[in-house]
Amino acid sequence: MKILADTHTHSMASGHAYSTIQENVRAAAEKGLELIALTDHAPAMQNTTSHAFFANLHVIPDELFGVRILKGIELNIMDFEGAVDMDQQTLSRLQLSIASLHIPCITPGTKEENTRACVCAMENPFVDILGHPGDPRYPLDYEEIFKAAKRTGTLLEVNNASLVPGGFRAGSDENIERILRMAMKEDVPVVVGSDAHFYTGIGDIFYVERLMEKIGFPAELVLNTDPGKFLYTIKRNKGLKK
Ligand SMILES: [Zn+2]
Ligand SMILES: [Zn+2]
């Protein structure tokens, strides 16, 4: 499978990532990607950047080194009602928003609470992607998550960093396999993200690919193989929530 878009990347602005945006975009170009999304951590994550960083992203060109750049954010889901840590007006000016559950920002609740947090965040008209829903620290009712994904058009992410042995979200494999099998059965497209925190990881979806091969997941359901289709889908999905 050849992906042409990396929809989840971090730069030094995130506070615990180590490359500049320029280094990341250049790495994307060198790997033959056509699109990269800049999705640094939103302000509630410790040591990340500020509101002004996201409000000013428009100064970055839409294309650099032949790679289309989407200016985005990885939001933190802050409570079980799906609140996120950026105002709607700023989000409306960004081109991609991932919403994710992160330990420093929300203590895991019951399966019902975690699911409600995600479903409510997915109903936010500016949330395009639910980030790393395979994290075993936040048990989710995947039937409900899929229902919400279909209803709202919010895409479910298959996150490469979650599958890296010894990573923060170790133990995600089983959940991710389950998500992929459900996506196949229901014919729901997914997005894959490297979640790179250093430029060498841009476009790297080694572990996702290995899992997809194992279960025979069709490349047609991976939107990153077709940046045009990905952009069309997120645009269409925003319409679904209005
Ligand atoms: Zn991070
Ligand atoms: Zn994350």
Short mmCIF file of C-alpha atoms and ligand atoms in Angstrom, two decimals:
data_model
loop_
_atom_site.label_atom_id
_atom_site.label_comp_id
_atom_site.label_asym_id
_atom_site.label_seq_id
_atom_site.Cartn_x
_atom_site.Cartn_y
_atom_site.Cartn_z
CA MET A 1 0.00 0.00 0.00
CA LYS A 2 1.37 3.39 -0.94
CA ILE A 3 0.11 6.32 1.12
CA LEU A 4 0.39 9.81 -0.34
CA ALA A 5 -0.80 11.77 2.69
CA ASP A 6 0.28 11.81 6.33
CA THR A 7 -2.62 13.25 8.33
CA HIS A 8 -1.06 13.28 11.82
CA THR A 9 2.34 14.88 12.50
CA HIS A 10 3.97 16.91 15.29
CA SER A 11 6.68 19.57 15.23
CA MET A 12 8.84 21.11 17.97
CA ALA A 13 5.88 23.32 18.79
CA SER A 14 4.28 20.35 20.56
CA GLY A 15 6.96 20.50 23.26
CA HIS A 16 7.82 16.79 23.13
CA ALA A 17 8.54 16.51 19.39
CA TYR A 18 11.89 17.37 17.88
CA SER A 19 11.73 18.57 14.28
CA THR A 20 10.76 21.84 12.68
CA ILE A 21 7.77 22.12 10.36
CA GLN A 22 10.19 22.70 7.51
CA GLU A 23 12.07 19.48 8.32
CA ASN A 24 8.79 17.58 8.45
CA VAL A 25 7.54 18.92 5.13
CA ARG A 26 10.87 18.23 3.47
CA ALA A 27 10.79 14.67 4.81
CA ALA A 28 7.29 14.31 3.35
CA ALA A 29 8.60 15.49 -0.04
CA GLU A 30 11.54 13.10 0.12
CA LYS A 31 9.20 10.22 0.86
CA GLY A 32 7.01 11.07 -2.11
CA LEU A 33 4.01 12.27 -0.12
CA GLU A 34 1.68 14.76 -1.78
CA LEU A 35 0.08 16.05 1.43
CA ILE A 36 1.03 16.54 5.06
CA ALA A 37 -1.18 17.75 7.89
CA LEU A 38 0.42 19.79 10.67
CA THR A 39 -1.35 18.64 13.81
CA ASP A 40 0.52 19.92 16.82
CA HIS A 41 -0.96 19.36 20.27
CA ALA A 42 -3.59 21.88 21.37
CA PRO A 43 -2.90 24.10 24.42
CA ALA A 44 -4.12 21.78 27.22
CA MET A 45 -1.25 19.33 26.66
CA GLN A 46 1.67 20.20 28.94
CA ASN A 47 4.52 22.19 27.35
CA THR A 48 2.84 22.50 23.98
CA THR A 49 2.25 25.75 22.13
CA SER A 50 -0.33 28.50 22.48
CA HIS A 51 -3.59 29.60 20.92
CA ALA A 52 -1.71 32.21 18.85
CA PHE A 53 0.34 29.48 17.14
CA PHE A 54 -2.83 27.93 15.71
CA ALA A 55 -4.46 31.28 14.92
CA ASN A 56 -1.39 32.29 12.87
CA LEU A 57 -0.82 29.08 10.89
CA HIS A 58 -2.11 30.80 7.76
CA VAL A 59 1.33 32.41 7.31
CA ILE A 60 2.65 29.00 6.23
CA PRO A 61 2.25 28.50 2.48
CA ASP A 62 -0.29 25.98 1.23
CA GLU A 63 2.47 24.17 -0.60
CA LEU A 64 6.16 23.75 0.11
CA PHE A 65 8.67 21.49 -1.72
CA GLY A 66 5.78 20.26 -3.85
CA VAL A 67 3.81 19.04 -0.82
CA ARG A 68 0.34 20.35 0.01
CA ILE A 69 0.18 21.48 3.64
CA LEU A 70 -2.96 21.27 5.74
CA LYS A 71 -2.86 23.50 8.78
CA GLY A 72 -4.42 21.61 11.63
CA ILE A 73 -4.43 20.69 15.28
CA GLU A 74 -4.66 17.66 17.56
CA LEU A 75 -7.27 18.65 20.09
CA ASN A 76 -7.56 17.23 23.57
CA ILE A 77 -10.95 15.89 24.58
CA MET A 78 -11.24 17.47 28.02
CA ASP A 79 -14.35 15.92 29.58
CA PHE A 80 -17.02 13.27 29.09
CA GLU A 81 -19.23 15.79 27.28
CA GLY A 82 -16.67 16.03 24.48
CA ALA A 83 -15.37 19.56 25.19
CA VAL A 84 -12.14 20.37 23.33
CA ASP A 85 -9.39 22.87 24.11
CA MET A 86 -9.77 25.34 21.26
CA ASP A 87 -12.55 27.79 20.46
CA GLN A 88 -14.85 27.07 17.54
CA GLN A 89 -13.90 30.26 15.71
CA THR A 90 -10.21 29.34 15.57
CA LEU A 91 -11.12 25.78 14.58
CA SER A 92 -13.27 27.09 11.76
CA ARG A 93 -10.15 28.67 10.24
CA LEU A 94 -8.05 25.49 10.46
CA GLN A 95 -8.11 22.87 7.76
CA LEU A 96 -7.97 19.71 9.85
CA SER A 97 -8.83 18.85 13.45
CA ILE A 98 -8.09 15.56 15.13
CA ALA A 99 -9.68 15.04 18.57
CA SER A 100 -7.99 12.60 20.93
CA LEU A 101 -8.07 11.34 24.49
CA HIS A 102 -4.75 11.97 26.25
CA ILE A 103 -3.81 10.99 29.79
CA PRO A 104 -2.62 14.43 30.98
CA CYS A 105 -5.92 16.01 29.90
CA ILE A 106 -8.62 13.52 30.87
CA THR A 107 -8.53 10.69 33.37
CA PRO A 108 -9.96 7.52 31.84
CA GLY A 109 -13.55 6.88 32.89
CA THR A 110 -15.86 3.93 32.43
CA LYS A 111 -16.39 2.52 28.95
CA GLU A 112 -19.67 4.45 28.75
CA GLU A 113 -18.03 7.74 29.84
CA ASN A 114 -15.09 7.40 27.43
CA THR A 115 -17.48 6.55 24.61
CA ARG A 116 -19.70 9.53 25.37
CA ALA A 117 -16.63 11.80 25.38
CA CYS A 118 -15.63 10.58 21.91
CA VAL A 119 -19.14 10.58 20.43
CA CYS A 120 -19.78 14.14 21.64
CA ALA A 121 -16.42 15.29 20.26
CA MET A 122 -17.27 13.60 16.94
CA GLU A 123 -20.45 15.66 16.81
CA ASN A 124 -18.40 18.86 16.92
CA PRO A 125 -18.72 20.25 13.37
CA PHE A 126 -15.01 21.07 13.27
CA VAL A 127 -13.71 17.67 14.35
CA ASP A 128 -12.66 15.69 11.27
CA ILE A 129 -10.89 12.72 12.83
CA LEU A 130 -11.06 10.76 16.09
CA GLY A 131 -7.37 10.20 16.96
CA HIS A 132 -6.04 6.81 18.07
CA PRO A 133 -9.32 5.22 19.24
CA GLY A 134 -7.46 1.94 19.88
CA ASP A 135 -5.83 3.16 23.12
CA PRO A 136 -6.52 0.40 25.69
CA ARG A 137 -6.32 2.89 28.56
CA TYR A 138 -9.64 4.32 27.38
CA PRO A 139 -12.00 1.38 26.76
CA LEU A 140 -14.60 2.29 24.13
CA ASP A 141 -17.83 0.80 22.89
CA TYR A 142 -16.79 0.37 19.27
CA GLU A 143 -20.35 -0.32 18.07
CA GLU A 144 -21.32 3.14 19.31
CA ILE A 145 -18.16 4.73 17.90
CA PHE A 146 -18.92 3.29 14.46
CA LYS A 147 -22.52 4.47 14.63
CA ALA A 148 -21.27 7.97 15.42
CA ALA A 149 -18.65 7.79 12.67
CA LYS A 150 -21.34 6.94 10.12
CA ARG A 151 -23.79 9.53 11.40
CA THR A 152 -21.32 12.43 11.66
CA GLY A 153 -18.82 11.44 8.97
CA THR A 154 -15.97 11.75 11.49
CA LEU A 155 -13.12 9.53 10.37
CA LEU A 156 -11.52 6.96 12.64
CA GLU A 157 -7.75 6.99 12.76
CA VAL A 158 -5.44 4.01 12.64
CA ASN A 159 -2.37 5.35 14.39
CA ASN A 160 1.05 3.88 13.63
CA ALA A 161 2.61 5.14 16.89
CA SER A 162 -0.01 3.16 18.83
CA LEU A 163 1.40 -0.05 17.37
CA VAL A 164 5.07 0.63 18.03
CA PRO A 165 6.27 -1.94 20.59
CA GLY A 166 6.95 -0.31 23.96
CA GLY A 167 5.13 2.92 23.00
CA PHE A 168 2.79 4.96 25.17
CA ARG A 169 -0.26 3.19 23.81
CA ALA A 170 1.18 -0.35 23.95
CA GLY A 171 -1.52 -2.98 23.83
CA SER A 172 -3.54 -1.15 21.16
CA ASP A 173 -3.09 -3.97 18.63
CA GLU A 174 -6.21 -5.95 19.51
CA ASN A 175 -8.48 -2.90 19.50
CA ILE A 176 -7.03 -1.62 16.23
CA GLU A 177 -7.55 -5.00 14.59
CA ARG A 178 -11.14 -4.92 15.80
CA ILE A 179 -11.65 -1.41 14.40
CA LEU A 180 -10.21 -2.48 11.05
CA ARG A 181 -12.39 -5.59 10.87
CA MET A 182 -15.48 -3.50 11.65
CA ALA A 183 -14.49 -0.92 9.03
CA MET A 184 -14.15 -3.69 6.44
CA LYS A 185 -17.50 -5.20 7.36
CA GLU A 186 -19.30 -1.86 7.34
CA ASP A 187 -17.36 -0.50 4.34
CA VAL A 188 -16.30 2.58 6.33
CA PRO A 189 -13.09 4.31 5.18
CA VAL A 190 -10.35 5.04 7.74
CA VAL A 191 -7.36 7.35 7.89
CA VAL A 192 -3.88 6.28 8.91
CA GLY A 193 -1.48 8.63 10.65
CA SER A 194 2.19 8.27 11.49
CA ASP A 195 1.80 10.51 14.58
CA ALA A 196 5.47 11.31 13.93
CA HIS A 197 7.27 13.27 16.65
CA PHE A 198 10.54 13.39 14.62
CA TYR A 199 11.00 13.95 10.91
CA THR A 200 12.25 10.44 10.21
CA GLY A 201 8.82 9.14 11.18
CA ILE A 202 6.89 11.21 8.63
CA GLY A 203 4.89 8.91 6.36
CA ASP A 204 5.99 5.86 8.33
CA ILE A 205 3.06 3.51 8.79
CA PHE A 206 5.08 0.30 8.98
CA TYR A 207 3.09 -1.32 11.80
CA VAL A 208 -0.30 -0.29 10.42
CA GLU A 209 0.61 -1.75 7.05
CA ARG A 210 1.75 -5.00 8.60
CA LEU A 211 -1.55 -5.36 10.47
CA MET A 212 -3.59 -4.44 7.41
CA GLU A 213 -1.75 -7.04 5.36
CA LYS A 214 -2.37 -9.66 8.01
CA ILE A 215 -6.13 -9.18 7.92
CA GLY A 216 -6.46 -8.34 4.21
CA PHE A 217 -7.65 -4.77 4.74
CA PRO A 218 -8.34 -3.16 1.34
CA ALA A 219 -6.18 -0.15 0.39
CA GLU A 220 -9.31 1.48 -1.15
CA LEU A 221 -10.65 2.02 2.37
CA VAL A 222 -7.51 3.94 3.38
CA LEU A 223 -8.16 7.57 2.42
CA ASN A 224 -4.46 8.46 2.66
CA THR A 225 -3.85 6.56 -0.58
CA ASP A 226 -5.82 9.28 -2.40
CA PRO A 227 -5.30 12.85 -1.08
CA GLY A 228 -8.00 14.20 -3.41
CA LYS A 229 -10.55 11.76 -2.02
CA PHE A 230 -9.41 12.54 1.53
CA LEU A 231 -9.89 16.30 1.01
CA TYR A 232 -13.26 15.74 -0.63
CA THR A 233 -14.37 13.49 2.24
CA ILE A 234 -13.48 15.89 5.03
CA LYS A 235 -15.18 18.72 3.18
CA ARG A 236 -18.31 16.64 2.63
CA ASN A 237 -18.32 15.49 6.26
CA LYS A 238 -18.31 19.05 7.58
CA GLY A 239 -21.58 19.48 5.65
CA LEU A 240 -23.06 16.39 7.33
CA LYS A 241 -22.83 17.99 10.79
CA LYS A 242 -24.44 21.30 9.97
ZN ZN B 1 2.53 13.89 21.21
ZN ZN B 2 -2.50 11.88 20.28
#
